[in-house]
C-alpha cells in the first residue's frame, strides 16, 4: 500500500486493450493531426491534378515545346510525390523496440525528408518558372519581376528549411533528455 493517492490510482487503473484504442481511432477518423494532414494532401493534390488537367488549354501548353510540357508535368508530380511521402512518413509507425531507438530512427527519417522537401520544391518551382518564362519577350520590368519571384521563392525555401531544422532539433532535445 502506498501513501501517494496518485500513484495508487495509477497502479489500479485498467489500461484499455489495444484493439479498443484502434477501434476508437477508426471511429473518430484517426488522429486529428493525421486527419488535417490527409485533408491538406487531398486539397493540394486535387489542385495539382486540376492544374495539370487545364494547363494545356489555359496556359497554352499546346504552343510550347514538348520538353517544357514534360518539365512542367514532372515538376508538379515531384511536389505531389513529396506531399505523399510526407504523409506516409507522418503515418509511419515507430518500429524500434524502445522509444529512444524509435526517436533516433525518426530523426534520421526527418533529416532525409527535410532535404527531399526543400529539394523537391526548388525543382518543382524551377520547372514551373521555366515553363511560364519561356517564350516571353524580356524587358527590364519583366526581369525585375522574375528577380522578385525568385527572391520570394528563395525566402520560402529558407523558411521551410529553418522550420524543419527546428522540428528536428526539438526531437534531438527530447532524445538528449531521455538519454540522461
XYZ file of N, CA, C and O in Angstrom:
720
model
N 0.843 -1.183 0.000
C 0.000 0.000 0.000
C 0.887 1.244 0.000
O 1.891 1.302 0.671
N 0.491 2.221 -0.740
C 1.271 3.443 -0.850
C 0.488 4.616 -0.279
O -0.743 4.607 -0.255
N 1.207 5.613 0.168
C 0.577 6.804 0.735
C 0.262 7.838 -0.338
O -0.438 8.795 -0.070
N 0.790 7.646 -1.517
C 0.576 8.589 -2.621
C -0.696 8.196 -3.365
O -0.733 7.161 -4.041
N -1.758 9.002 -3.274
C -3.019 8.616 -3.926
C -2.915 8.569 -5.453
O -3.556 7.748 -6.086
N -2.085 9.436 -6.036
C -1.935 9.434 -7.494
C -1.265 8.145 -7.962
O -1.706 7.515 -8.935
N -0.232 7.728 -7.234
C 0.463 6.500 -7.593
C -0.452 5.296 -7.412
O -0.466 4.375 -8.235
N -1.239 5.300 -6.354
C -2.179 4.198 -6.114
C -3.234 4.138 -7.216
O -3.588 3.056 -7.703
N -3.735 5.297 -7.630
C -4.737 5.321 -8.700
C -4.131 4.828 -10.013
O -4.788 4.123 -10.785
N -2.882 5.202 -10.267
C -2.204 4.752 -11.491
C -2.044 3.237 -11.499
O -2.257 2.580 -12.515
N -1.662 2.674 -10.359
C -1.447 1.238 -10.286
C -2.751 0.462 -10.398
O -2.769 -0.671 -10.882
N -3.853 1.052 -9.980
C -5.133 0.365 -10.024
C -5.878 0.590 -11.346
O -6.871 -0.071 -11.611
N -5.403 1.516 -12.152
C -6.086 1.836 -13.405
C -5.988 0.665 -14.375
O -4.968 -0.002 -14.472
N -7.074 0.434 -15.087
C -7.090 -0.603 -16.112
C -6.767 0.052 -17.453
O -7.375 1.048 -17.821
N -5.813 -0.499 -18.119
C -5.455 0.012 -19.435
C -6.418 -0.555 -20.464
O -6.729 -1.745 -20.434
N -6.894 0.285 -21.375
C -7.751 -0.256 -22.430
C -6.941 -1.164 -23.349
O -5.744 -0.958 -23.551
N -7.599 -2.157 -23.862
C -6.934 -3.077 -24.780
C -6.551 -2.329 -26.047
O -7.192 -1.359 -26.442
N -5.487 -2.784 -26.696
C -5.002 -2.130 -27.914
C -6.086 -2.118 -28.982
O -6.235 -1.148 -29.709
N -6.848 -3.175 -29.068
C -7.897 -3.219 -30.087
C -8.966 -2.165 -29.802
O -9.548 -1.603 -30.716
N -9.213 -1.885 -28.502
C -10.178 -0.844 -28.162
C -9.677 0.525 -28.611
O -10.444 1.335 -29.121
N -8.378 0.779 -28.408
C -7.807 2.057 -28.845
C -7.852 2.190 -30.358
O -8.181 3.240 -30.889
N -7.513 1.123 -31.055
C -7.544 1.156 -32.519
C -8.954 1.386 -33.021
O -9.175 2.159 -33.960
N -9.921 0.729 -32.397
C -11.311 0.907 -32.815
C -11.774 2.334 -32.555
O -12.486 2.923 -33.365
N -11.358 2.901 -31.424
C -11.727 4.274 -31.103
C -11.162 5.250 -32.128
O -11.857 6.155 -32.598
N -9.900 5.067 -32.507
C -9.301 5.947 -33.513
C -9.983 5.800 -34.868
O -10.171 6.774 -35.591
N -10.353 4.576 -35.232
C -11.015 4.373 -36.528
C -12.396 5.019 -36.552
O -12.805 5.583 -37.564
N -13.132 4.959 -35.447
C -14.473 5.539 -35.444
C -14.422 7.052 -35.476
O -15.327 7.696 -35.985
N -13.363 7.633 -34.951
C -13.235 9.088 -34.949
C -12.499 9.603 -36.179
O -12.203 10.778 -36.277
N -12.122 8.741 -37.086
C -11.452 9.177 -38.305
C -9.956 9.280 -38.167
O -9.306 9.930 -38.953
N -9.375 8.666 -37.168
C -7.931 8.690 -36.986
C -7.503 9.830 -36.083
O -8.306 10.582 -35.545
N -6.209 9.956 -35.939
C -5.635 11.017 -35.114
C -5.954 12.369 -35.743
O -5.894 12.518 -36.963
N -6.302 13.373 -34.941
C -6.675 14.680 -35.514
C -5.585 15.298 -36.386
O -5.883 15.913 -37.407
N -4.323 15.145 -35.996
C -3.243 15.705 -36.814
C -3.180 14.995 -38.158
O -3.025 15.632 -39.204
N -3.313 13.669 -38.135
C -3.284 12.918 -39.390
C -4.480 13.287 -40.266
O -4.366 13.331 -41.483
N -5.616 13.557 -39.649
C -6.793 13.978 -40.424
C -6.527 15.308 -41.122
O -6.887 15.490 -42.285
N -5.874 16.232 -40.423
C -5.551 17.529 -41.044
C -4.520 17.367 -42.156
O -4.627 18.004 -43.208
N -3.527 16.512 -41.928
C -2.519 16.275 -42.964
C -3.171 15.638 -44.187
O -2.900 16.018 -45.325
N -4.054 14.661 -43.940
C -4.745 13.989 -45.038
C -5.623 14.979 -45.808
O -5.647 14.990 -47.034
N -6.319 15.871 -45.075
C -7.171 16.870 -45.723
C -6.329 17.821 -46.572
O -6.690 18.151 -47.707
N -5.180 18.246 -46.048
C -4.288 19.126 -46.807
C -3.751 18.408 -48.042
O -3.674 18.991 -49.123
N -3.390 17.142 -47.884
C -2.882 16.370 -49.018
C -3.943 16.243 -50.101
O -3.654 16.421 -51.287
N -5.165 15.955 -49.712
C -6.246 15.819 -50.691
C -6.512 17.148 -51.388
O -6.670 17.202 -52.614
N -6.534 18.242 -50.621
C -6.790 19.556 -51.215
C -5.671 19.958 -52.174
O -5.932 20.327 -53.328
N -4.422 19.863 -51.720
C -3.310 20.250 -52.583
C -3.155 19.293 -53.754
O -2.893 19.727 -54.878
N -3.335 18.012 -53.500
C -3.263 17.037 -54.590
C -4.329 17.288 -55.634
O -4.077 17.210 -56.839
N -5.535 17.608 -55.183
C -6.617 17.924 -56.113
C -6.313 19.158 -56.936
O -6.580 19.212 -58.143
N -5.710 20.166 -56.280
C -5.334 21.389 -57.015
C -4.240 21.106 -58.043
O -4.286 21.624 -59.159
N -3.255 20.279 -57.660
C -2.200 19.920 -58.610
C -2.783 19.177 -59.811
O -2.437 19.471 -60.958
N -3.656 18.220 -59.532
C -4.259 17.441 -60.626
C -5.119 18.349 -61.495
O -5.065 18.270 -62.729
N -5.898 19.226 -60.875
C -6.721 20.164 -61.642
C -5.840 21.063 -62.512
O -6.146 21.302 -63.684
N -4.740 21.550 -61.954
C -3.812 22.370 -62.723
C -3.280 21.601 -63.926
O -3.211 22.134 -65.039
N -2.903 20.336 -63.693
C -2.371 19.537 -64.803
C -3.437 19.259 -65.859
O -3.119 19.116 -67.039
N -4.687 19.182 -65.448
C -5.764 18.935 -66.413
C -6.055 20.150 -67.292
O -6.456 19.997 -68.444
N -5.837 21.356 -66.755
C -6.233 22.544 -67.510
C -5.064 23.358 -68.072
O -5.290 24.259 -68.879
N -3.831 23.056 -67.669
C -2.722 23.918 -68.109
C -2.558 23.906 -69.625
O -2.172 24.907 -70.218
N -2.842 22.780 -70.253
C -2.613 22.639 -71.690
C -3.445 23.647 -72.481
O -2.964 24.237 -73.449
N -4.692 23.858 -72.037
C -5.558 24.825 -72.719
C -5.431 26.223 -72.125
O -5.341 27.207 -72.855
N -5.441 26.337 -70.808
C -5.456 27.645 -70.158
C -4.137 28.394 -70.326
O -4.136 29.618 -70.457
N -3.036 27.678 -70.275
C -1.729 28.325 -70.319
C -0.981 28.005 -71.610
O 0.241 28.081 -71.648
N -1.709 27.674 -72.650
C -1.159 27.457 -73.988
C -0.059 26.402 -74.002
O 0.997 26.587 -74.623
N -0.298 25.301 -73.330
C 0.659 24.211 -73.330
C 0.853 23.624 -74.711
O 1.933 23.122 -75.040
N -0.179 23.718 -75.548
C -0.088 23.164 -76.899
C 0.832 23.981 -77.808
O 1.279 23.486 -78.837
N 1.125 25.225 -77.426
C 2.016 26.040 -78.252
C 3.469 25.978 -77.778
O 4.340 26.508 -78.445
N 3.702 25.336 -76.663
C 5.057 25.241 -76.102
C 5.718 23.945 -76.562
O 5.046 22.978 -76.904
N 7.037 23.910 -76.530
C 7.735 22.677 -76.921
C 7.392 21.521 -75.966
O 7.046 21.725 -74.803
N 7.504 20.320 -76.484
C 7.171 19.125 -75.717
C 8.014 19.014 -74.454
O 7.504 18.652 -73.381
N 9.297 19.348 -74.547
C 10.159 19.216 -73.369
C 9.693 20.125 -72.237
O 9.812 19.778 -71.065
N 9.141 21.307 -72.537
C 8.640 22.192 -71.481
C 7.384 21.612 -70.838
O 7.196 21.726 -69.619
N 6.524 20.988 -71.640
C 5.346 20.338 -71.077
C 5.750 19.186 -70.156
O 5.173 19.013 -69.084
N 6.757 18.429 -70.566
C 7.233 17.319 -69.743
C 7.847 17.844 -68.449
O 7.593 17.311 -67.361
N 8.632 18.909 -68.543
C 9.238 19.505 -67.348
C 8.156 19.995 -66.394
O 8.243 19.787 -65.175
N 7.114 20.633 -66.911
C 6.035 21.120 -66.055
C 5.329 19.970 -65.353
O 5.100 20.023 -64.137
N 4.989 18.938 -66.097
C 4.291 17.788 -65.504
C 5.177 17.122 -64.449
O 4.705 16.786 -63.351
N 6.459 16.938 -64.749
C 7.367 16.328 -63.782
C 7.555 17.211 -62.544
O 7.674 16.706 -61.426
N 7.570 18.513 -62.728
C 7.726 19.434 -61.595
C 6.539 19.345 -60.653
O 6.703 19.258 -59.429
N 5.349 19.372 -61.209
C 4.145 19.276 -60.378
C 4.053 17.888 -59.745
O 3.719 17.750 -58.562
N 4.398 16.858 -60.503
C 4.387 15.496 -59.954
C 5.406 15.355 -58.829
O 5.150 14.672 -57.827
N 6.546 16.007 -58.958
C 7.581 15.972 -57.920
C 7.041 16.541 -56.616
O 7.250 15.966 -55.539
N 6.347 17.658 -56.686
C 5.788 18.257 -55.470
C 4.665 17.401 -54.890
O 4.529 17.280 -53.668
N 3.870 16.769 -55.746
C 2.800 15.893 -55.272
C 3.374 14.660 -54.584
O 2.908 14.258 -53.514
N 4.397 14.068 -55.153
C 5.043 12.893 -54.539
C 5.672 13.283 -53.209
O 5.619 12.504 -52.241
N 6.212 14.472 -53.129
C 6.787 14.942 -51.868
C 5.713 15.034 -50.788
O 5.940 14.652 -49.649
N 4.532 15.508 -51.124
C 3.434 15.582 -50.157
C 3.004 14.185 -49.713
O 2.751 13.960 -48.522
N 2.907 13.264 -50.651
C 2.519 11.895 -50.310
C 3.570 11.252 -49.417
O 3.251 10.579 -48.427
N 4.837 11.476 -49.732
C 5.919 10.939 -48.915
C 5.858 11.499 -47.494
O 6.091 10.777 -46.516
N 5.545 12.770 -47.350
C 5.409 13.380 -46.033
C 4.274 12.769 -45.239
O 4.392 12.522 -44.030
N 3.159 12.505 -45.900
C 2.033 11.868 -45.223
C 2.414 10.463 -44.757
O 2.116 10.068 -43.629
N 3.082 9.714 -45.622
C 3.494 8.356 -45.248
C 4.508 8.377 -44.108
O 4.485 7.498 -43.237
N 5.384 9.372 -44.092
C 6.346 9.498 -43.001
C 5.633 9.791 -41.688
O 5.937 9.206 -40.652
N 4.660 10.688 -41.735
C 3.920 11.025 -40.520
C 3.053 9.858 -40.048
O 2.876 9.662 -38.844
N 2.535 9.096 -40.985
C 1.657 7.982 -40.627
C 2.430 6.737 -40.223
O 1.852 5.818 -39.642
N 3.727 6.707 -40.517
C 4.530 5.522 -40.225
C 4.628 5.252 -38.733
O 4.758 6.159 -37.919
N 4.566 4.008 -38.401
C 4.671 3.607 -37.001
C 6.132 3.537 -36.597
O 7.017 3.330 -37.418
N 6.355 3.674 -35.308
C 7.697 3.527 -34.765
C 8.022 2.040 -34.739
O 7.265 1.242 -34.212
N 9.175 1.671 -35.290
C 9.484 0.262 -35.486
C 10.514 -0.288 -34.505
O 10.654 -1.476 -34.363
N 11.257 0.570 -33.860
C 12.312 0.102 -32.959
C 11.699 -0.409 -31.649
O 10.581 -0.035 -31.287
N 12.445 -1.243 -30.925
C 11.883 -1.847 -29.715
C 11.667 -0.866 -28.558
O 10.811 -1.093 -27.719
N 12.424 0.223 -28.508
C 12.201 1.182 -27.431
C 12.087 2.596 -28.001
O 12.410 2.854 -29.162
N 11.626 3.512 -27.149
C 11.339 4.867 -27.599
C 12.596 5.608 -28.034
O 12.572 6.393 -28.972
N 13.717 5.353 -27.372
C 14.966 6.037 -27.710
C 15.422 5.684 -29.128
O 15.729 6.566 -29.936
N 15.443 4.409 -29.454
C 15.832 3.994 -30.805
C 14.810 4.459 -31.837
O 15.172 4.823 -32.953
N 13.537 4.448 -31.468
C 12.500 4.910 -32.393
C 12.678 6.381 -32.730
O 12.554 6.785 -33.886
N 12.984 7.189 -31.716
C 13.196 8.614 -31.968
C 14.457 8.864 -32.787
O 14.484 9.761 -33.637
N 15.508 8.080 -32.556
C 16.728 8.230 -33.350
C 16.447 7.905 -34.819
O 16.916 8.606 -35.722
N 15.679 6.850 -35.057
C 15.305 6.487 -36.417
C 14.437 7.575 -37.046
O 14.629 7.947 -38.210
N 13.498 8.110 -36.262
C 12.610 9.154 -36.778
C 13.392 10.427 -37.110
O 13.101 11.091 -38.103
N 14.410 10.744 -36.325
C 15.240 11.920 -36.617
C 15.951 11.741 -37.950
O 15.990 12.662 -38.777
N 16.520 10.561 -38.180
C 17.191 10.311 -39.468
C 16.201 10.422 -40.625
O 16.512 10.999 -41.672
N 14.993 9.870 -40.438
C 13.987 9.954 -41.494
C 13.580 11.407 -41.744
O 13.402 11.819 -42.894
N 13.425 12.176 -40.674
C 13.044 13.581 -40.834
C 14.142 14.394 -41.500
O 13.859 15.296 -42.291
N 15.409 14.091 -41.202
C 16.511 14.804 -41.854
C 16.511 14.518 -43.357
O 16.691 15.428 -44.176
N 16.277 13.258 -43.722
C 16.197 12.917 -45.145
C 15.003 13.594 -45.793
O 15.091 14.118 -46.902
N 13.870 13.595 -45.085
C 12.669 14.201 -45.638
C 12.822 15.718 -45.764
O 12.282 16.314 -46.698
N 13.539 16.344 -44.847
C 13.757 17.794 -44.936
C 14.488 18.132 -46.229
O 14.116 19.075 -46.939
N 15.534 17.370 -46.542
C 16.251 17.577 -47.808
C 15.327 17.334 -48.984
O 15.320 18.103 -49.956
N 14.549 16.258 -48.920
C 13.618 15.938 -50.003
C 12.574 17.033 -50.162
O 12.256 17.440 -51.284
N 12.059 17.519 -49.056
C 11.015 18.536 -49.097
C 11.512 19.818 -49.753
O 10.892 20.339 -50.679
N 12.634 20.323 -49.279
C 13.163 21.567 -49.836
C 13.625 21.352 -51.282
O 13.332 22.164 -52.165
N 14.320 20.248 -51.526
C 14.805 19.967 -52.880
C 13.690 19.804 -53.899
O 13.775 20.332 -55.014
N 12.630 19.088 -53.526
C 11.537 18.888 -54.476
C 10.793 20.187 -54.754
O 10.343 20.424 -55.874
N 10.689 21.037 -53.757
C 10.038 22.333 -54.006
C 10.888 23.234 -54.887
O 10.358 23.943 -55.747
N 12.188 23.204 -54.679
C 13.078 24.006 -55.534
C 12.973 23.515 -56.981
O 12.808 24.311 -57.914
N 13.053 22.195 -57.162
C 12.917 21.644 -58.514
C 11.535 21.920 -59.096
O 11.408 22.268 -60.280
N 10.512 21.753 -58.278
C 9.150 21.977 -58.754
C 8.914 23.408 -59.195
O 8.424 23.668 -60.297
N 9.275 24.346 -58.342
C 9.074 25.749 -58.708
C 9.997 26.174 -59.842
O 9.622 27.018 -60.664
N 11.189 25.586 -59.884
C 12.086 25.880 -61.006
C 11.474 25.443 -62.333
O 11.525 26.173 -63.327
N 10.894 24.254 -62.354
C 10.250 23.768 -63.570
C 9.035 24.586 -63.958
O 8.809 24.867 -65.149
N 8.255 24.989 -62.968
C 7.076 25.813 -63.258
C 7.502 27.183 -63.803
O 6.933 27.686 -64.782
N 8.531 27.780 -63.184
C 9.026 29.059 -63.698
C 9.582 28.920 -65.109
O 9.357 29.789 -65.966
N 10.297 27.833 -65.362
C 10.846 27.613 -66.692
C 9.729 27.526 -67.729
O 9.821 28.130 -68.806
N 8.657 26.811 -67.394
C 7.535 26.677 -68.320
C 6.904 28.042 -68.611
O 6.668 28.389 -69.767
N 6.627 28.802 -67.554
C 5.921 30.066 -67.745
C 6.823 31.185 -68.266
O 6.332 32.158 -68.836
N 8.138 31.060 -68.084
C 9.040 32.118 -68.541
C 9.521 31.909 -69.976
O 10.134 32.808 -70.548
N 9.258 30.742 -70.528
C 9.692 30.521 -71.912
C 8.759 31.260 -72.864
O 7.564 31.375 -72.626
N 9.322 31.785 -73.898
C 8.519 32.469 -74.905
C 8.162 33.898 -74.547
O 7.347 34.520 -75.212
N 8.731 34.430 -73.489
C 8.437 35.805 -73.090
C 9.442 36.735 -73.762
O 10.629 36.445 -73.840
N 8.957 37.866 -74.246
C 9.843 38.924 -74.731
C 10.304 39.694 -73.507
O 9.536 40.453 -72.905
N 11.559 39.496 -73.133
C 12.058 40.026 -71.874
C 12.381 41.512 -71.986
O 13.059 41.955 -72.893
N 11.845 42.258 -71.009
C 12.146 43.676 -70.849
C 12.660 43.870 -69.422
O 12.591 42.960 -68.598
N 13.140 45.045 -69.129
C 13.694 45.307 -67.797
C 12.666 45.088 -66.680
O 12.984 44.437 -65.681
N 11.431 45.585 -66.812
C 10.461 45.325 -65.732
C 10.165 43.825 -65.546
O 9.960 43.374 -64.415
N 10.199 43.074 -66.620
C 9.953 41.638 -66.505
C 11.118 40.936 -65.803
O 10.896 39.988 -65.046
N 12.327 41.406 -66.056
C 13.474 40.850 -65.335
C 13.361 41.146 -63.842
O 13.680 40.304 -63.007
N 12.926 42.371 -63.507
C 12.753 42.713 -62.094
C 11.656 41.860 -61.457
O 11.789 41.444 -60.297
N 10.596 41.624 -62.190
C 9.516 40.771 -61.679
C 10.018 39.347 -61.449
O 9.727 38.730 -60.410
N 10.799 38.839 -62.380
C 11.374 37.499 -62.219
C 12.322 37.467 -61.019
O 12.318 36.494 -60.253
N 13.097 38.523 -60.836
C 14.003 38.590 -59.681
C 13.204 38.600 -58.377
O 13.569 37.924 -57.401
N 12.109 39.344 -58.346
C 11.266 39.382 -57.153
C 10.639 38.027 -56.848
O 10.598 37.591 -55.690
N 10.175 37.334 -57.878
C 9.597 35.998 -57.696
C 10.663 35.027 -57.200
O 10.418 34.227 -56.289
N 11.849 35.122 -57.779
C 12.955 34.246 -57.364
C 13.334 34.501 -55.911
O 13.549 33.559 -55.140
N 13.398 35.760 -55.515
C 13.729 36.094 -54.126
C 12.652 35.564 -53.178
O 12.958 35.012 -52.121
N 11.382 35.706 -53.577
C 10.291 35.196 -52.739
C 10.389 33.675 -52.574
O 10.191 33.145 -51.469
N 10.716 32.977 -53.647
C 10.857 31.518 -53.572
C 12.048 31.140 -52.701
O 11.959 30.213 -51.881
N 13.155 31.847 -52.839
C 14.336 31.560 -52.021
C 14.016 31.793 -50.542
O 14.382 30.976 -49.682
N 13.324 32.879 -50.224
C 12.952 33.150 -48.828
C 12.055 32.042 -48.296
O 12.230 31.561 -47.160
N 11.088 31.591 -49.104
C 10.216 30.492 -48.672
C 11.010 29.221 -48.413
O 10.754 28.509 -47.443
N 11.986 28.925 -49.259
C 12.776 27.703 -49.071
C 13.647 27.802 -47.819
O 13.798 26.827 -47.091
N 14.197 28.989 -47.558
C 14.997 29.176 -46.340
C 14.112 29.011 -45.110
O 14.491 28.339 -44.136
N 12.917 29.589 -45.135
C 12.000 29.443 -44.007
C 11.564 27.995 -43.825
O 11.448 27.509 -42.691
N 11.337 27.294 -44.917
C 10.970 25.883 -44.834
C 12.105 25.069 -44.229
O 11.877 24.207 -43.376
N 13.332 25.356 -44.649
C 14.489 24.639 -44.103
C 14.628 24.919 -42.602
O 14.886 24.008 -41.823
N 14.451 26.174 -42.199
C 14.537 26.510 -40.782
C 13.432 25.827 -39.978
O 13.664 25.381 -38.848
N 12.244 25.728 -40.545
C 11.145 25.026 -39.881
C 11.501 23.567 -39.631
O 11.312 23.046 -38.523
N 12.054 22.913 -40.646
C 12.440 21.511 -40.481
C 13.557 21.371 -39.461
O 13.565 20.419 -38.666
N 14.498 22.289 -39.462
C 15.586 22.210 -38.500
C 15.084 22.398 -37.072
O 15.555 21.723 -36.149
N 14.107 23.288 -36.867
C 13.525 23.450 -35.532
C 12.826 22.177 -35.078
O 12.950 21.766 -33.922
N 12.086 21.553 -35.976
C 11.399 20.306 -35.628
C 12.402 19.214 -35.262
O 12.223 18.500 -34.275
N 13.432 19.081 -36.051
C 14.440 18.052 -35.806
C 15.191 18.352 -34.506
O 15.452 17.442 -33.713
N 15.518 19.617 -34.266
C 16.217 19.981 -33.034
C 15.359 19.722 -31.805
O 15.880 19.326 -30.754
N 14.046 19.923 -31.925
C 13.152 19.640 -30.798
C 13.166 18.150 -30.462
O 13.209 17.768 -29.289
N 13.166 17.310 -31.470
C 13.228 15.859 -31.227
C 14.605 15.486 -30.676
O 14.706 14.643 -29.773
N 15.665 16.104 -31.191
C 17.008 15.851 -30.664
C 17.114 16.255 -29.189
O 17.762 15.571 -28.400
N 16.471 17.367 -28.822
C 16.459 17.774 -27.413
C 15.746 16.738 -26.553
O 16.181 16.420 -25.440
N 14.661 16.187 -27.069
C 13.945 15.134 -26.345
C 14.827 13.896 -26.217
O 14.853 13.261 -25.155
N 15.559 13.585 -27.272
C 16.475 12.447 -27.212
C 17.540 12.645 -26.143
O 17.851 11.717 -25.386
N 18.115 13.839 -26.105
C 19.127 14.123 -25.092
C 18.553 14.013 -23.684
O 19.213 13.504 -22.774
N 17.317 14.493 -23.503
C 16.692 14.395 -22.180
C 16.429 12.944 -21.796
O 16.541 12.567 -20.628
N 16.087 12.112 -22.776
C 15.828 10.698 -22.484
C 17.111 9.946 -22.169
O 17.093 8.997 -21.389
N 18.214 10.364 -22.765
C 19.482 9.681 -22.517
C 20.032 9.978 -21.120
O 20.831 9.218 -20.615
N 19.614 11.097 -20.533
C 20.141 11.478 -19.212
C 19.554 10.663 -18.098
O 18.711 9.956 -18.055
